[in-house]
mmCIF file of C-alpha atoms in Angstrom:
data_model
loop_
_atom_site.group_PDB
_atom_site.id
_atom_site.type_symbol
_atom_site.label_atom_id
_atom_site.label_comp_id
_atom_site.label_asym_id
_atom_site.label_seq_id
_atom_site.Cartn_x
_atom_site.Cartn_y
_atom_site.Cartn_z
ATOM 1 C CA MET L 29 64.241 215.073 -39.273
ATOM 2 C CA LYS L 30 65.576 217.030 -36.248
ATOM 3 C CA LEU L 31 66.883 219.842 -39.217
ATOM 4 C CA PHE L 32 63.322 220.479 -40.388
ATOM 5 C CA ILE L 33 62.036 221.503 -36.887
ATOM 6 C CA ILE L 34 65.337 223.456 -35.376
ATOM 7 C CA ALA L 35 64.791 225.984 -39.131
ATOM 8 C CA ALA L 36 60.978 225.569 -38.630
ATOM 9 C CA PHE L 37 61.262 226.766 -34.885
ATOM 10 C CA LEU L 38 63.678 229.491 -36.570
ATOM 11 C CA ALA L 39 61.445 231.065 -38.958
ATOM 12 C CA VAL L 40 58.407 231.309 -36.742
ATOM 13 C CA ALA L 41 60.835 232.827 -34.594
ATOM 14 C CA ALA L 42 61.517 235.610 -36.775
ATOM 15 C CA ALA L 43 58.440 235.491 -38.056
ATOM 16 C CA ALA L 44 56.739 236.140 -34.477
ATOM 17 C CA PRO L 45 56.295 240.495 -33.788
ATOM 18 C CA SER L 46 59.061 241.920 -31.601
ATOM 19 C CA SER L 47 57.748 243.218 -29.042
ATOM 20 C CA TYR L 48 61.955 245.393 -28.350
ATOM 21 C CA LYS L 49 61.271 249.293 -28.402
ATOM 22 C CA ALA L 50 64.853 251.281 -29.124
ATOM 23 C CA PRO L 51 64.591 254.088 -26.468
ATOM 24 C CA SER L 52 63.986 257.576 -27.452
ATOM 25 C CA TYR L 53 66.427 260.405 -26.136
ATOM 26 C CA PRO L 54 65.038 263.201 -25.808
ATOM 27 C CA ALA L 55 67.334 266.328 -26.948
ATOM 28 C CA PRO L 56 68.207 268.766 -23.674
ATOM 29 C CA SER L 57 66.784 272.184 -23.763
ATOM 30 C CA TYR L 58 68.338 275.178 -21.596
ATOM 31 C CA PRO L 59 66.181 277.820 -20.231
ATOM 32 C CA ALA L 60 66.987 281.214 -21.933
ATOM 33 C CA PRO L 61 69.256 283.758 -20.281
ATOM 34 C CA LYS L 62 68.073 285.593 -17.442
ATOM 35 C CA TYR L 63 69.767 288.754 -18.760
ATOM 36 C CA PRO L 64 69.572 291.156 -21.420
ATOM 37 C CA THR L 65 71.713 290.258 -24.447
ATOM 38 C CA PRO L 66 73.225 293.734 -25.778
ATOM 39 C CA SER L 67 72.257 295.232 -29.292
ATOM 40 C CA TYR L 68 75.222 296.941 -30.624
ATOM 41 C CA PRO L 69 73.612 299.193 -33.886
ATOM 42 C CA ALA L 70 75.686 299.766 -36.986
ATOM 43 C CA PRO L 71 78.455 301.703 -36.960
ATOM 44 C CA ALA L 72 78.057 305.755 -38.222
ATOM 45 C CA TYR L 73 81.427 305.819 -40.113
ATOM 46 C CA PRO L 74 81.687 304.349 -44.766
ATOM 47 C CA ALA L 75 83.668 300.980 -43.728
ATOM 48 C CA PRO L 76 87.032 301.773 -46.831
ATOM 49 C CA ALA L 77 87.077 300.725 -49.944
ATOM 50 C CA TYR L 78 90.346 299.138 -50.500
ATOM 51 C CA PRO L 79 91.498 298.723 -54.535
ATOM 52 C CA ALA L 80 91.561 295.427 -55.444
ATOM 53 C CA PRO L 81 95.884 293.586 -54.833
ATOM 54 C CA ALA L 82 97.015 293.381 -58.256
ATOM 55 C CA TYR L 83 98.865 290.386 -57.832
ATOM 56 C CA ASN L 84 99.392 290.140 -61.861
ATOM 57 C CA LYS L 85 100.715 293.638 -62.224
ATOM 58 C CA ASP L 86 104.743 292.591 -63.111
ATOM 59 C CA ASN L 87 104.063 289.117 -63.299
ATOM 60 C CA LYS L 88 104.624 288.655 -67.325
ATOM 61 C CA TYR L 89 104.011 284.718 -67.313
ATOM 62 C CA ALA L 90 100.738 284.864 -65.668
ATOM 63 C CA ASP L 91 99.812 282.876 -68.983
ATOM 64 C CA ILE L 92 102.220 280.513 -68.945
ATOM 65 C CA THR L 93 100.502 277.120 -68.356
ATOM 66 C CA VAL L 94 101.303 273.019 -68.141
ATOM 67 C CA THR L 95 100.759 271.659 -71.632
ATOM 68 C CA SER L 96 101.836 268.007 -71.134
ATOM 69 C CA GLN L 97 103.111 266.066 -68.002
ATOM 70 C CA SER L 98 104.444 262.731 -67.539
ATOM 71 C CA ASP L 99 105.617 260.237 -64.403
ATOM 72 C CA GLU L 100 106.345 257.001 -64.877
ATOM 73 C CA ARG L 101 108.678 254.712 -62.375
ATOM 74 C CA ASN L 102 108.834 251.268 -62.368
ATOM 75 C CA ILE L 103 109.057 248.509 -59.688
ATOM 76 C CA ASP L 104 112.907 247.882 -60.756
ATOM 77 C CA GLY L 105 114.018 251.445 -59.272
ATOM 78 C CA SER L 106 114.082 253.201 -62.415
ATOM 79 C CA GLY L 107 111.405 255.927 -64.187
ATOM 80 C CA ALA L 108 111.671 259.008 -65.626
ATOM 81 C CA TRP L 109 109.303 262.448 -65.827
ATOM 82 C CA SER L 110 108.640 265.159 -68.131
ATOM 83 C CA TYR L 111 106.919 268.411 -68.555
ATOM 84 C CA ALA L 112 106.840 270.932 -71.395
ATOM 85 C CA LEU L 113 105.191 274.321 -70.681
ATOM 86 C CA SER L 114 102.847 276.589 -73.078
ATOM 87 C CA ASP L 115 106.346 278.893 -73.680
ATOM 88 C CA TYR L 116 108.133 276.186 -75.612
ATOM 89 C CA THR L 117 110.093 274.960 -72.501
ATOM 90 C CA THR L 118 110.660 271.427 -72.106
ATOM 91 C CA ARG L 119 112.706 269.417 -69.613
ATOM 92 C CA GLU L 120 112.658 265.686 -69.249
ATOM 93 C CA GLU L 121 114.943 263.243 -67.043
ATOM 94 C CA SER L 122 115.133 259.355 -66.719
ATOM 95 C CA TYR L 123 116.846 257.205 -64.619
ATOM 96 C CA ALA L 124 117.658 253.954 -63.319
ATOM 97 C CA GLN L 125 119.288 251.627 -60.612
ATOM 98 C CA LYS L 126 123.004 249.832 -61.444
ATOM 99 C CA LYS L 127 125.392 248.817 -59.215
ATOM 100 C CA PHE L 128 129.127 250.788 -58.943
ATOM 101 C CA GLN L 129 132.410 249.408 -57.283
ATOM 102 C CA GLY L 130 132.577 252.170 -54.312
ATOM 103 C CA VAL L 131 133.706 251.694 -51.059
ATOM 104 C CA THR L 132 130.871 251.201 -48.511
ATOM 105 C CA TYR L 133 130.518 251.655 -44.617
ATOM 106 C CA ASP L 134 128.731 248.800 -42.501
ATOM 107 C CA SER L 135 127.570 250.154 -39.125
ATOM 108 C CA TYR L 136 130.559 250.913 -36.751
ATOM 109 C CA GLY L 137 132.173 252.847 -39.927
ATOM 110 C CA LYS L 138 134.374 250.775 -41.010
ATOM 111 C CA GLU L 139 135.726 251.478 -45.104
ATOM 112 C CA SER L 140 135.516 248.655 -47.732
ATOM 113 C CA TYR L 141 135.577 248.689 -51.123
ATOM 114 C CA GLY L 142 132.893 246.230 -53.180
ATOM 115 C CA GLU L 143 129.232 246.566 -54.909
ATOM 116 C CA VAL L 144 126.977 249.719 -54.510
ATOM 117 C CA GLN L 145 123.390 250.499 -55.796
ATOM 118 C CA GLY L 146 123.119 253.421 -57.130
ATOM 119 C CA HIS L 147 121.097 255.925 -59.725
ATOM 120 C CA THR L 148 121.797 256.101 -63.248
ATOM 121 C CA ASN L 149 120.834 259.891 -64.769
ATOM 122 C CA LYS L 150 119.779 261.399 -68.200
ATOM 123 C CA GLY L 151 117.303 264.598 -69.657
ATOM 124 C CA SER L 152 117.785 267.169 -71.154
ATOM 125 C CA SER L 153 115.897 270.729 -71.188
ATOM 126 C CA TYR L 154 115.299 273.284 -73.593
ATOM 127 C CA TRP L 155 114.073 276.932 -73.366
ATOM 128 C CA VAL L 156 114.105 280.582 -74.742
ATOM 129 C CA SER L 157 115.413 284.064 -72.311
ATOM 130 C CA PRO L 158 113.047 287.097 -71.891
ATOM 131 C CA GLU L 159 115.224 288.264 -74.881
ATOM 132 C CA GLY L 160 114.363 285.039 -76.487
ATOM 133 C CA GLU L 161 117.517 283.927 -76.634
ATOM 134 C CA LYS L 162 117.423 279.758 -77.453
ATOM 135 C CA PHE L 163 118.980 277.335 -75.074
ATOM 136 C CA THR L 164 119.396 273.498 -75.208
ATOM 137 C CA LEU L 165 120.836 271.269 -71.849
ATOM 138 C CA THR L 166 121.498 267.909 -71.886
ATOM 139 C CA TRP L 167 123.658 265.752 -69.321
ATOM 140 C CA VAL L 168 124.402 262.178 -68.018
ATOM 141 C CA ALA L 169 125.597 261.343 -63.969
ATOM 142 C CA ASP L 170 126.563 258.005 -63.915
ATOM 143 C CA ASP L 171 129.434 256.829 -62.358
ATOM 144 C CA ALA L 172 131.446 259.571 -64.143
ATOM 145 C CA GLY L 173 129.793 262.206 -62.542
ATOM 146 C CA PHE L 174 128.194 265.128 -63.956
ATOM 147 C CA GLN L 175 128.959 265.611 -67.405
ATOM 148 C CA PRO L 176 126.538 268.338 -68.595
ATOM 149 C CA LYS L 177 126.947 269.330 -71.962
ATOM 150 C CA GLY L 178 125.289 272.835 -74.272
ATOM 151 C CA ASP L 179 125.756 275.847 -76.754
ATOM 152 C CA HIS L 180 125.664 278.031 -74.417
ATOM 153 C CA LEU L 181 127.707 276.627 -71.396
ATOM 154 C CA PRO L 182 131.591 278.195 -71.053
ATOM 155 C CA VAL L 183 134.576 276.722 -72.341
ATOM 156 C CA ALA L 184 137.747 276.507 -70.299
ATOM 157 C CA PRO L 185 140.076 277.901 -72.657
ATOM 158 C CA VAL L 186 142.429 275.606 -73.404
ATOM 159 C CA HIS L 187 146.527 276.441 -73.338
ATOM 160 C CA VAL L 188 149.234 273.764 -74.619
ATOM 161 C CA TYR L 189 151.685 274.496 -71.747
ATOM 162 C CA GLU L 190 155.947 274.144 -72.668
ATOM 163 C CA LEU L 191 156.906 272.730 -69.367
ATOM 164 C CA PRO L 192 160.414 274.224 -68.466
ATOM 165 C CA VAL L 193 163.712 272.327 -69.300
ATOM 166 C CA ALA L 194 165.900 272.081 -66.255
ATOM 167 C CA PRO L 195 169.693 273.288 -67.415
ATOM 168 C CA VAL L 196 171.820 271.179 -68.236
ATOM 169 C CA HIS L 197 175.454 271.246 -66.410
ATOM 170 C CA GLU L 198 177.800 269.406 -67.161
ATOM 171 C CA TYR L 199 181.223 269.320 -64.490
ATOM 172 C CA GLU L 200 183.548 265.840 -63.382
ATOM 173 C CA LEU L 201 182.732 265.480 -59.367
ATOM 174 C CA PRO L 202 186.060 265.981 -57.408
ATOM 175 C CA VAL L 203 187.498 262.912 -57.121
ATOM 176 C CA ALA L 204 189.059 262.341 -53.663
ATOM 177 C CA PRO L 205 192.552 261.904 -52.887
ATOM 178 C CA VAL L 206 192.826 258.190 -51.312
ATOM 179 C CA HIS L 207 194.991 256.498 -48.196
ATOM 180 C CA ILE L 208 196.137 253.192 -49.075
ATOM 181 C CA PRO L 209 197.613 252.216 -45.844
ATOM 182 C CA PHE L 210 201.064 250.673 -45.376
ATOM 183 C CA ASN L 211 201.920 248.343 -43.323
ATOM 184 C CA GLY L 212 205.050 248.198 -42.065
ATOM 185 C CA LYS L 213 207.013 246.286 -44.183
ATOM 186 C CA GLY L 214 205.925 248.686 -47.380
ATOM 187 C CA TYR L 215 203.636 246.412 -48.306
ATOM 188 C CA LYS L 216 200.085 247.679 -49.410
ATOM 189 C CA ILE L 217 196.969 246.067 -47.177
ATOM 190 C CA TYR L 218 193.690 246.393 -48.798
#
């Protein structure tokens, strides 16, 4: 019953007109300045006509656009990204986290050998030079280092070295005479 009385009181209070009126704040008004404002005449000379800058004049690649693009990132730290351009240039790369055995440093700079976190990357690129030559480059970067492969990369010449043979001299070492002292009786002392 008490709940009914409280609910009825709240309903009557909500339905009753309110005498509250929000205050109004008029916008401030400022008096006009007492000094005359100068008026400037239009210039008597014509504005110079500059030619529009030709930014793309020397840009031979103005029509190259991105035709596809992707970027994937995973919770485990791995991912991949790639793009392709309208001139057939492409680039792809993927990476993953891996545990390696390597040198770690503590907060005091002391090094120790243990398990470290690192990234392994692999990818490829393809492009055409302005002369029309096609290039393909693939690579792997892991605990064995950066290993690029491509037909256009220089290759170190292979040279078979013959190790020089040290001369062999046969000779006999001189033998020093051995002095065996005698005691006063003519016997050898060993």
